[in-house]
Amino acid sequence: MAKTLVVNQEKCIACRRCELACAFKKVGEFNPAAARLSVAVFLEDDVYLPIVCQHCDEPFCMEICPAGAIYRDVQTQAVKINSDRCIGCRMCIMACPFGGVDYSVSEQQVVKCDLCDGEPECVLFCPTQALEYKEPTELGLAKRKKVARRMKELMREVG
Amino acid sequence: MRYVVIGNSAAGVSAARAIRAADPDGSISIIGEEPYPYYGRVLTSYYLGGRVNREALFLAEEDWYRRERVEAYLGVKAWGLDVDRREVLLEDGRWLPYDRLLVATGARPQMIDVPGKDLPGVFPLRTLDHAQAIRALIRPGDPAVVVGGGLVGVKAAEGLLGAGAKVTMVVSSPQVLSQILDAEGAEMAQAALEREGVQVLLGDDVVAIEGTGRAERVILRSGKALAAKVVVVGKGVQPNRDILLATEAIGRRGIAVNQFLETAVPAVYAAGDVAETWDRAWQASRVNALWGNAVEQGRIAGANMAGASLSYPGSLAMNSLVLGDLGIITGGMVRPPQPDQSQPELPYRVLSRKDSRRQLYRKVVLRGNQLVGVAAVGPRGESPAGVGTLLKYIGKELGSPLLEAFLLGRLSIAQWLRLPAWAD
Ligand SMILES: Cc1cc2nc3c(=O)[nH]c(=O)nc-3n(C[C@H](O)[C@H](O)[C@H](O)COP(=O)(O)OP(=O)(O)OC[C@H]3O[C@@H](n4cnc5c(N)ncnc54)[C@H](O)[C@@H]3O)c2cc1C
Ligand code: SF4
């Protein structure tokens, strides 16, 4: 299995260094609006969660892109946008249920996490290892499921 | 197993891909009337406007067919079908036998029936050939007329502008984009088009096209005459369903299919613009002629042809449009039916909010507590992230805090986590 961004939700302290690191690497500015991931904060529930592209097995964005601009990187398995082919139609944004694709105002184009070609900057700057880049282990997968369940409960409470 | 696919576009090619993934040994043939390998129809207006070059139109190289062992009959029309012998008749007289057949013939543009409609210079915009012919004719500064203010009309106008033409758009309805936007949203879209330089004439019709040997003028019902070197007609499309016309697979508009995308004819499936599928927002069978729907239906039909039994969750009208400095995303039933004598009470509720200062318009349509339609119009520079989450919820119940955040234009990723768990 390929390495991917593993989120350990309970370790996140919402310091948002990941957002800043990502934005700096991608556009050279500490501008969270240009980051390819964002930290969702639920103050009242004391829950923080980095939201980032899931690099799905069957990505909706890749399926819908009418320009053939979204592809899977054979090396990293990342789902990436080829900006030369992108026509900016935003169908990918419309299709992603996770908010994994975004429009970057400063770059005037559609952007998403590309796993930094195998060296995700956000992981380097995360002080608590809430973000890790590794093969999801059995335990990791189980944890992911637990987080998903926790999120579900949370949503039920709030929703 | 012998698979035959008629239609070499979004639905047909994604079906061929799914078939190959599920059945490495089956023989797959794909028939396409157009002589080109798979290309992005959505890109044709961008090609017309010079924003996409010809090579970038192609989404599969000729090599793809060889690699995937897909026998391609390109530039060949499928003429007919013998459903008892399970064979497709090609226009060159050959018969292709099948065990499973997919009809993915898409749609063809509806033309206008007025004097002069056949003059050179009058085109629909559907194919690469159309885009190329328009491109070959138009020169910077030339006058062009677009007939129709729907999705393709608007795309054609943008393409023509890109090619340097002076564009006038003639729309018979009282607003542009009447299929996907209400009057308030449409006003913003029209203003964006006008800022781009398109002259928009509402509530008028073309009654004749005139010229000696080629189109030179368009005459309108109001009596106006407009100079026109090219006239591009975007008056909607009609499913290419002729091949199944004499069968019980014919629906109200297209070819009727069940949840597995099978038609009423044994071993025959249909997908894409030609298919009439269950619409999750309208709760009725409809043709939702859109790229994403065609790809998804093709994938599911293909897998089912190869032995799976995937159930199609239903189609949705989902549009994303960027007009100059304005971004528009709509989904589901944006304009619910209006009550009349036969149905004085309808269960729909509409919530909308316009923020003129931020140039933001938001609208949701509810049936009871169920979300059935969404429209988000806003500046191009505004990030519409989160709208995709909302679109996923069409047909489901939603809490009011989320709707509120959306209407205020504040729907962010953080909010989506507050949604009830999305179970597909
Ligand atoms: C200018 C333009 C802009 C668009 N923009 C958007 C957009 O922004 N978003 C969106 O979602 N959708 C858009 N669409 C619509 C989208 O292109 C269609 O929904 C999509 O192409 C449907 O795919 P399909 O495979 O069902 O059919 P089609 O793409 O219509 O393909 C059918 C193919 O079958 C072939 N064929 C038909 N009959 C036969 C026969 N008897 N024998 C052999 N071959 C046959 C045709 O030549 C054609 O190549 C746009 C369309 C146009 C024209
Ligand atoms: S915005 Fe670009 S990447 Fe996204 S669907 Fe459109 S062309 Fe593809």
XYZ file of C-alpha atoms and ligand atoms in Angstrom:
644
model
C 0.000 0.000 0.000
C 1.215 3.501 -0.812
C 2.079 6.058 1.797
C -0.497 8.703 2.411
C -1.317 11.505 4.812
C -2.533 9.936 8.000
C -4.420 12.228 10.324
C -4.291 11.501 14.050
C -7.130 13.697 15.020
C -6.667 13.447 18.777
C -3.121 14.844 18.512
C -4.126 17.999 16.655
C -3.861 21.141 18.754
C -5.076 23.472 16.002
C -1.796 25.390 15.858
C -2.310 25.642 12.070
C 1.377 25.318 11.285
C 0.443 22.810 8.626
C -1.636 25.415 6.811
C 1.166 27.957 6.935
C 3.838 25.470 5.911
C 1.721 24.299 3.000
C 0.955 27.815 1.800
C 4.586 28.852 2.070
C 5.761 25.862 0.120
C 3.153 26.319 -2.604
C 2.982 30.095 -3.038
C 5.832 31.469 -0.930
C 3.514 33.320 1.454
C 2.185 32.558 4.892
C -1.351 32.799 3.619
C -3.665 30.100 4.938
C -6.124 30.859 2.119
C -3.631 29.339 -0.305
C -3.061 26.199 1.776
C -4.107 22.875 0.330
C -5.406 21.679 3.663
C -7.241 23.367 6.489
C -7.873 22.698 10.115
C -11.494 22.474 11.111
C -12.005 23.674 14.647
C -14.903 22.838 16.906
C -14.152 24.924 19.944
C -17.222 23.976 21.862
C -16.513 20.283 21.403
C -12.761 20.610 21.820
C -12.201 18.804 18.551
C -9.765 19.845 15.850
C -9.355 18.077 12.568
C -7.072 18.732 9.632
C -9.100 18.381 6.426
C -7.164 17.330 3.402
C -7.676 15.537 0.106
C -8.175 11.828 0.703
C -6.551 10.784 -2.578
C -9.540 8.463 -2.938
C -9.361 5.122 -4.708
C -12.036 6.306 -7.103
C -11.808 10.083 -6.976
C -14.965 11.943 -7.951
C -12.840 14.888 -9.090
C -10.809 12.783 -11.493
C -13.911 11.140 -12.832
C -15.713 14.390 -13.547
C -12.869 16.533 -14.921
C -13.860 17.168 -18.543
C -10.381 18.307 -19.516
C -8.444 15.225 -18.462
C -6.478 17.442 -16.101
C -6.668 15.259 -12.990
C -4.458 12.213 -12.830
C -2.885 9.840 -10.372
C 0.844 10.174 -9.856
C 2.273 6.712 -10.395
C 5.039 7.265 -7.880
C 3.178 8.679 -4.905
C -0.380 7.644 -5.805
C -1.351 11.273 -5.218
C -4.337 12.616 -7.135
C -2.972 15.687 -8.890
C -4.087 18.531 -11.148
C -2.140 19.264 -14.305
C -2.511 23.037 -14.466
C -1.579 23.105 -18.158
C -4.706 21.162 -18.993
C -7.001 22.694 -16.383
C -9.613 25.051 -17.846
C -10.779 26.268 -14.440
C -14.338 25.014 -14.839
C -14.526 24.035 -11.144
C -16.386 20.839 -11.781
C -13.916 19.086 -9.465
C -14.803 21.447 -6.608
C -18.445 20.736 -7.230
C -17.857 16.986 -7.249
C -15.686 16.572 -4.142
C -17.782 15.869 -1.065
C -14.835 16.477 1.285
C -13.827 19.942 0.229
C -10.520 18.485 -0.980
C -10.259 20.789 -4.005
C -10.296 24.538 -3.652
C -9.935 27.684 -5.694
C -6.890 29.699 -4.749
C -7.624 33.370 -5.111
C -3.985 34.390 -5.139
C -3.069 31.904 -7.846
C -6.358 32.257 -9.739
C -6.607 28.557 -10.189
C -7.996 25.383 -8.775
C -5.620 23.682 -6.349
C -5.388 20.611 -4.164
C -2.969 18.601 -2.060
C -0.423 16.739 -4.179
C 1.469 15.119 -1.282
C 4.424 17.379 -2.206
C 5.835 14.643 -4.435
C 6.352 12.401 -1.447
C 7.636 14.910 1.105
C 4.590 16.607 2.542
C 5.597 19.910 4.064
C 2.705 19.901 6.513
C 4.026 16.716 8.104
C 7.476 18.248 8.598
C 6.011 21.183 10.457
C 3.421 19.412 12.543
C 4.781 19.527 16.108
C 2.584 16.773 17.513
C 2.612 14.184 14.747
C -1.067 14.723 14.215
C -0.115 14.506 10.540
C 2.040 11.651 9.398
C 3.081 10.432 6.018
C 3.155 6.678 6.071
C 1.478 3.523 4.952
C -1.715 3.253 6.882
C -1.230 0.279 9.227
C -3.951 -2.069 10.366
C -4.009 -0.080 13.553
C -3.965 3.140 11.593
C -6.894 2.033 9.506
C -8.755 1.007 12.644
C -7.977 4.403 14.116
C -9.239 6.125 11.006
C -12.466 4.229 11.376
C -12.655 5.284 15.009
C -12.186 8.900 14.033
C -14.852 8.502 11.398
C -17.203 7.080 14.016
C -16.360 9.919 16.399
C -17.052 12.417 13.641
C -20.356 10.763 12.936
C -21.389 11.056 16.565
C -20.304 14.644 16.622
C -22.288 15.395 13.511
C -25.343 13.773 14.950
C -25.074 15.914 18.037
C -24.665 19.151 16.172
C -26.612 18.447 13.009
C -17.941 -12.235 -23.939
C -18.401 -9.793 -26.849
C -19.135 -6.232 -25.833
C -20.190 -3.590 -28.322
C -20.431 0.087 -27.382
C -22.075 2.617 -29.698
C -20.735 6.095 -28.959
C -17.097 7.042 -28.478
C -17.496 9.810 -25.924
C -17.868 10.294 -22.162
C -20.326 7.467 -21.510
C -18.986 5.014 -24.097
C -15.320 5.324 -23.205
C -15.855 5.167 -19.467
C -17.957 2.050 -20.040
C -15.180 0.488 -22.110
C -12.740 1.261 -19.285
C -14.998 -0.369 -16.703
C -15.575 -3.403 -18.890
C -11.854 -3.880 -19.403
C -11.157 -3.554 -15.690
C -13.712 -6.240 -14.900
C -13.127 -8.566 -17.836
C -9.532 -8.719 -19.100
C -10.375 -11.249 -21.803
C -13.627 -10.022 -23.315
C -13.667 -8.515 -26.787
C -14.660 -4.845 -26.760
C -15.691 -2.850 -29.820
C -16.515 0.829 -29.767
C -18.277 2.579 -32.639
C -18.040 6.317 -33.113
C -19.569 8.350 -35.876
C -16.995 11.085 -35.447
C -13.601 10.201 -36.925
C -11.608 11.197 -33.819
C -10.381 9.355 -30.773
C -12.130 10.258 -27.494
C -12.120 14.018 -26.963
C -13.593 16.431 -24.428
C -16.813 17.803 -25.835
C -16.915 20.325 -22.989
C -13.625 21.702 -24.307
C -14.962 22.568 -27.757
C -15.970 26.111 -26.785
C -12.558 26.643 -25.167
C -10.950 25.402 -28.362
C -13.109 27.797 -30.354
C -11.917 30.634 -28.127
C -8.291 29.614 -28.452
C -7.916 28.731 -24.764
C -7.270 25.061 -25.419
C -5.199 23.858 -28.318
C -6.213 21.001 -30.533
C -3.984 18.365 -28.973
C -5.313 19.110 -25.493
C -8.842 18.257 -26.645
C -8.026 14.598 -26.803
C -8.587 12.605 -23.648
C -7.378 9.290 -25.036
C -4.663 8.849 -27.599
C -5.076 6.339 -30.381
C -2.619 4.275 -28.415
C -5.174 3.849 -25.634
C -7.434 1.740 -27.837
C -4.559 -0.532 -28.737
C -3.270 -0.816 -25.194
C -6.658 -1.658 -23.782
C -7.483 -3.917 -26.701
C -10.538 -1.933 -27.675
C -11.432 -2.321 -31.325
C -12.354 1.167 -32.515
C -14.632 1.764 -35.488
C -14.161 5.506 -35.855
C -15.862 7.586 -38.493
C -18.446 4.843 -38.816
C -22.116 5.174 -38.004
C -24.163 2.375 -36.478
C -27.205 2.149 -38.712
C -29.396 -0.388 -37.083
C -29.881 -3.195 -34.708
C -31.197 -6.725 -34.872
C -32.144 -7.344 -31.276
C -33.127 -10.967 -31.893
C -29.890 -11.969 -33.544
C -27.987 -9.557 -31.289
C -26.112 -7.772 -34.041
C -25.361 -4.161 -34.864
C -25.425 -3.037 -38.488
C -22.691 -0.596 -39.451
C -23.135 1.914 -42.237
C -20.599 0.077 -44.378
C -22.811 -3.003 -44.306
C -20.887 -5.017 -41.738
C -22.718 -6.701 -38.880
C -21.124 -6.777 -35.425
C -22.437 -9.484 -33.106
C -22.694 -8.731 -29.392
C -23.434 -10.473 -26.137
C -23.850 -7.121 -24.370
C -24.539 -3.821 -26.078
C -24.261 -0.267 -24.735
C -26.078 2.549 -26.470
C -24.111 5.677 -25.567
C -25.017 7.732 -28.609
C -25.419 11.005 -26.715
C -27.452 13.813 -28.162
C -27.599 16.068 -31.173
C -28.296 19.773 -31.249
C -31.760 21.004 -31.996
C -31.680 23.451 -34.908
C -34.029 26.338 -35.562
C -36.533 26.090 -38.353
C -36.385 29.486 -40.061
C -35.675 30.610 -43.617
C -31.940 30.717 -44.187
C -31.113 28.121 -41.532
C -29.057 26.142 -44.060
C -26.901 29.044 -45.220
C -23.157 28.605 -44.765
C -22.140 30.329 -41.541
C -24.969 28.869 -39.454
C -23.783 26.215 -36.987
C -24.692 24.347 -33.882
C -21.853 23.803 -31.395
C -21.576 20.178 -30.415
C -18.573 18.621 -32.073
C -14.935 19.271 -32.722
C -15.827 19.743 -36.391
C -18.345 22.441 -35.525
C -15.824 24.290 -33.363
C -13.208 24.030 -36.073
C -15.532 25.280 -38.801
C -16.585 28.291 -36.714
C -12.945 29.023 -35.900
C -12.027 28.903 -39.556
C -14.650 31.492 -40.414
C -14.488 34.038 -37.626
C -11.972 36.877 -37.633
C -11.363 39.434 -34.870
C -13.993 42.146 -35.067
C -16.515 40.041 -36.996
C -20.124 40.182 -35.842
C -21.537 36.930 -34.476
C -24.990 36.021 -33.227
C -25.680 33.350 -30.648
C -29.206 32.005 -30.658
C -30.204 30.732 -27.215
C -29.183 31.655 -23.686
C -28.747 28.182 -22.246
C -25.559 26.440 -21.224
C -24.275 25.868 -24.756
C -25.343 29.348 -25.892
C -23.384 30.913 -23.073
C -20.360 28.709 -23.770
C -20.556 29.560 -27.458
C -20.654 33.273 -26.635
C -17.530 32.912 -24.486
C -15.779 30.963 -27.218
C -16.667 33.529 -29.866
C -15.461 36.355 -27.624
C -12.189 34.496 -27.207
C -11.915 34.382 -30.982
C -12.340 38.166 -31.044
C -15.900 38.348 -32.363
C -18.478 40.999 -31.451
C -21.204 38.858 -29.954
C -24.944 39.413 -29.676
C -27.012 36.829 -27.882
C -30.680 36.383 -28.727
C -32.707 34.715 -25.996
C -36.389 33.884 -26.363
C -37.057 33.617 -22.611
C -37.127 36.638 -20.358
C -33.762 35.598 -18.819
C -30.551 33.743 -19.624
C -29.825 30.224 -18.280
C -33.496 29.614 -17.541
C -32.904 25.868 -17.084
C -30.524 26.307 -14.195
C -31.076 29.725 -12.622
C -33.991 31.793 -11.386
C -34.453 35.418 -12.409
C -32.231 36.836 -9.659
C -29.276 34.573 -10.371
C -29.738 35.019 -14.102
C -29.564 38.793 -13.771
C -26.092 38.445 -12.285
C -25.051 36.020 -15.009
C -26.311 38.372 -17.694
C -24.476 41.305 -16.156
C -21.278 39.221 -16.132
C -21.757 38.398 -19.811
C -22.348 42.060 -20.599
C -19.213 43.061 -18.698
C -17.382 40.650 -20.975
C -18.807 42.480 -23.969
C -21.747 40.316 -25.007
C -24.874 42.195 -26.013
C -27.861 40.281 -24.636
C -31.342 40.618 -26.168
C -34.068 38.993 -24.088
C -37.558 37.946 -25.140
C -36.785 38.012 -28.844
C -36.592 35.339 -31.537
C -34.795 34.796 -34.779
C -37.344 34.680 -37.610
C -34.961 34.548 -40.574
C -31.325 34.403 -41.536
C -30.443 36.330 -44.692
C -27.491 36.731 -46.986
C -26.312 36.039 -50.502
C -24.545 32.715 -50.540
C -23.799 32.874 -46.826
C -25.229 34.229 -43.597
C -24.918 37.988 -43.345
C -27.881 39.091 -41.256
C -30.251 37.803 -38.659
C -33.804 39.124 -38.574
C -35.580 39.173 -35.224
C -39.287 39.036 -34.378
C -39.001 42.551 -32.963
C -37.991 43.700 -36.450
C -34.351 44.280 -35.581
C -31.711 43.149 -38.050
C -28.304 42.098 -36.736
C -25.186 41.727 -38.843
C -23.743 38.218 -38.502
C -20.808 36.491 -40.105
C -21.574 33.414 -38.050
C -24.717 32.337 -36.299
C -24.298 29.742 -33.555
C -27.462 28.002 -32.479
C -27.645 26.690 -28.922
C -31.256 25.663 -28.600
C -30.909 22.500 -26.558
C -30.283 18.914 -27.557
C -32.198 15.797 -28.468
C -31.173 12.298 -27.463
C -29.841 10.201 -30.356
C -32.240 7.357 -29.709
C -33.086 6.338 -33.275
C -31.298 3.038 -33.033
C -33.800 1.825 -30.418
C -36.777 3.737 -31.766
C -38.711 0.662 -32.811
C -38.266 -1.056 -29.452
C -39.934 -0.873 -26.064
C -36.826 0.840 -24.678
C -38.085 4.224 -25.817
C -38.930 6.589 -22.976
C -40.571 9.965 -22.961
C -37.475 11.771 -24.200
C -34.589 9.374 -24.350
C -33.996 5.701 -23.796
C -35.521 4.432 -20.563
C -33.296 2.414 -18.233
C -33.695 0.705 -14.870
C -31.442 1.132 -11.819
C -28.806 -1.119 -13.440
C -28.935 1.035 -16.585
C -30.456 -1.829 -18.561
C -33.037 -1.027 -21.193
C -36.179 -3.063 -21.781
C -34.350 -4.860 -24.608
C -32.434 -7.912 -23.341
C -28.636 -7.450 -23.134
C -28.892 -3.776 -24.149
C -27.801 -0.995 -21.779
C -27.876 2.778 -22.197
C -25.892 5.608 -20.591
C -25.154 9.310 -20.974
C -27.081 12.031 -22.772
C -29.279 9.472 -24.533
C -30.462 7.817 -21.316
C -33.446 8.721 -19.216
C -32.425 7.966 -15.652
C -33.874 8.414 -12.197
C -33.317 11.968 -11.024
C -32.603 12.166 -7.308
C -33.915 15.703 -6.905
C -37.027 15.509 -9.081
C -37.817 11.945 -8.040
C -38.740 11.134 -11.604
C -37.052 9.860 -14.735
C -35.247 12.595 -16.623
C -32.507 13.136 -19.154
C -29.707 14.982 -17.362
C -27.409 15.680 -20.257
C -24.163 16.432 -18.471
C -20.585 15.261 -18.686
C -20.233 13.982 -15.116
C -23.479 12.027 -15.312
C -22.399 10.479 -18.604
C -19.063 9.332 -17.177
C -20.622 7.866 -14.048
C -23.418 6.134 -15.927
C -20.932 4.724 -18.410
C -18.809 3.338 -15.606
C -21.748 1.658 -13.919
C -23.279 0.334 -17.141
C -19.898 -1.043 -18.221
C -19.318 -2.817 -14.909
C -22.824 -4.289 -15.057
C -22.321 -5.460 -18.620
C -19.280 -7.330 -17.361
C -21.259 -9.091 -14.667
C -21.500 -6.722 -11.704
C -24.843 -5.554 -10.409
C -24.126 -2.005 -9.376
C -27.164 0.062 -8.738
C -27.052 3.619 -10.100
C -27.871 6.087 -7.312
C -29.566 8.422 -9.777
C -28.564 11.466 -11.753
C -28.587 15.117 -10.817
C -28.484 18.295 -12.801
C -25.138 19.714 -11.609
C -23.554 22.660 -13.336
C -20.457 24.681 -12.792
C -19.967 27.720 -14.943
C -17.413 30.502 -14.897
C -18.566 33.604 -16.762
C -15.906 36.266 -16.799
C -15.612 37.370 -13.187
C -18.559 35.330 -11.947
C -18.706 31.751 -10.733
C -21.936 29.756 -10.770
C -22.612 26.332 -9.306
C -26.091 24.845 -9.333
C -27.438 21.427 -8.506
C -30.733 19.573 -8.490
C -34.040 21.356 -8.781
C -33.187 25.042 -8.718
C -36.556 26.139 -10.071
C -39.276 24.054 -8.495
C -42.603 23.715 -10.306
C -45.048 26.543 -9.674
C -48.461 25.782 -8.155
C -51.377 25.940 -10.579
C -55.082 24.989 -10.572
C -54.368 21.267 -10.750
C -51.875 21.473 -7.883
C -52.535 24.575 -5.806
C -50.334 23.323 -2.963
C -46.814 22.155 -3.677
C -44.459 20.958 -0.956
C -41.518 23.185 -1.920
C -39.853 25.833 0.153
C -37.345 28.260 -1.289
C -34.763 30.103 0.776
C -32.533 32.594 -0.933
C -30.298 35.471 -0.104
C -28.623 38.091 -2.189
C -25.710 40.175 -0.967
C -25.259 42.773 -3.687
C -22.211 44.281 -2.049
C -20.340 40.980 -2.083
C -21.952 40.021 -5.395
C -23.183 36.846 -3.779
C -26.383 34.947 -4.380
C -27.402 31.772 -2.622
C -30.495 29.671 -2.928
C -31.741 26.366 -1.589
C -34.911 24.531 -2.474
C -36.414 22.174 0.077
C -39.118 19.563 -0.154
C -40.194 19.212 3.434
C -36.825 19.091 5.185
C -35.178 17.426 2.248
C -32.694 19.395 0.195
C -33.616 19.239 -3.509
C -31.865 22.202 -5.108
C -28.855 24.458 -4.614
C -27.553 27.529 -6.414
C -24.392 29.415 -5.522
C -23.475 32.487 -7.534
C -20.529 34.597 -6.546
C -17.376 36.355 -7.592
C -14.863 34.175 -9.359
C -12.358 34.978 -6.658
C -14.612 33.545 -3.988
C -13.814 30.006 -3.052
C -16.879 27.827 -3.481
C -15.378 25.001 -1.409
C -18.014 23.138 0.503
C -20.624 23.402 -2.213
C -19.704 19.883 -3.268
C -20.599 18.642 0.179
C -23.967 20.284 -0.034
C -24.611 18.800 -3.467
C -23.922 15.361 -2.015
C -26.831 15.969 0.317
C -29.422 16.541 -2.355
C -32.257 14.158 -1.612
C -31.381 14.073 2.093
C -32.408 15.993 5.181
C -30.294 18.851 6.404
C -30.088 20.825 9.627
C -30.788 24.546 9.505
C -27.416 25.813 10.823
C -25.767 24.472 7.732
C -28.337 25.959 5.385
C -27.912 29.262 7.133
C -24.146 29.181 6.727
C -24.570 28.380 3.054
C -27.063 31.168 2.474
C -24.740 33.616 4.159
C -21.977 32.532 1.813
C -19.977 31.212 4.722
C -20.136 27.522 4.040
C -16.630 26.372 4.735
C -14.992 23.033 5.230
C -15.525 23.423 8.953
C -19.231 23.559 8.409
C -19.417 20.451 6.387
C -18.280 18.450 9.330
C -21.467 19.453 10.996
C -23.469 17.646 8.411
C -25.194 14.453 9.358
C -22.992 11.529 8.368
C -23.367 11.050 4.662
C -24.425 7.553 3.988
C -24.498 6.576 0.356
C -20.159 23.253 -26.091
C -20.584 22.316 -25.004
C -20.290 22.609 -23.692
C -20.657 21.737 -22.673
N -20.336 22.079 -21.399
C -20.651 21.218 -20.410
C -20.288 21.512 -19.081
O -19.696 22.548 -18.770
N -20.614 20.619 -18.117
C -21.256 19.466 -18.397
O -21.519 18.683 -17.483
N -21.613 19.160 -19.646
C -21.327 20.002 -20.663
N -21.688 19.685 -21.939
C -22.456 18.447 -22.170
C -21.559 17.230 -22.296
O -20.637 17.445 -23.305
C -22.400 15.998 -22.570
O -23.270 15.792 -21.497
C -21.559 14.735 -22.748
O -20.696 14.892 -23.835
C -22.446 13.505 -22.960
O -21.665 12.396 -23.244
P -22.236 11.129 -24.011
O -21.124 10.152 -24.060
O -23.511 10.700 -23.400
O -22.645 11.618 -25.449
P -21.878 12.483 -26.573
O -20.741 13.232 -25.983
O -22.934 13.225 -27.295
O -21.290 11.382 -27.504
C -22.023 10.497 -28.268
C -21.147 9.988 -29.363
O -21.846 8.972 -30.082
C -21.675 9.159 -31.452
N -22.841 8.588 -32.128
C -24.129 8.991 -32.035
N -24.926 8.183 -32.795
C -24.114 7.255 -33.339
C -24.331 6.149 -34.197
N -25.548 5.826 -34.626
N -23.263 5.421 -34.579
C -22.016 5.716 -34.149
N -21.761 6.751 -33.332
C -22.796 7.504 -32.926
C -21.553 10.654 -31.642
O -20.830 10.957 -32.808
C -20.791 11.062 -30.388
O -19.421 11.059 -30.588
C -21.351 20.550 -22.979
C -21.665 20.267 -24.295
C -21.296 21.120 -25.301
C -21.647 20.780 -26.721
S -11.278 22.997 -12.719
Fe -9.580 22.063 -13.867
S -9.075 20.204 -12.730
Fe -11.096 20.881 -12.000
S -12.552 19.761 -13.270
Fe -12.217 21.713 -14.325
S -10.533 21.324 -15.745
Fe -10.556 19.613 -14.307
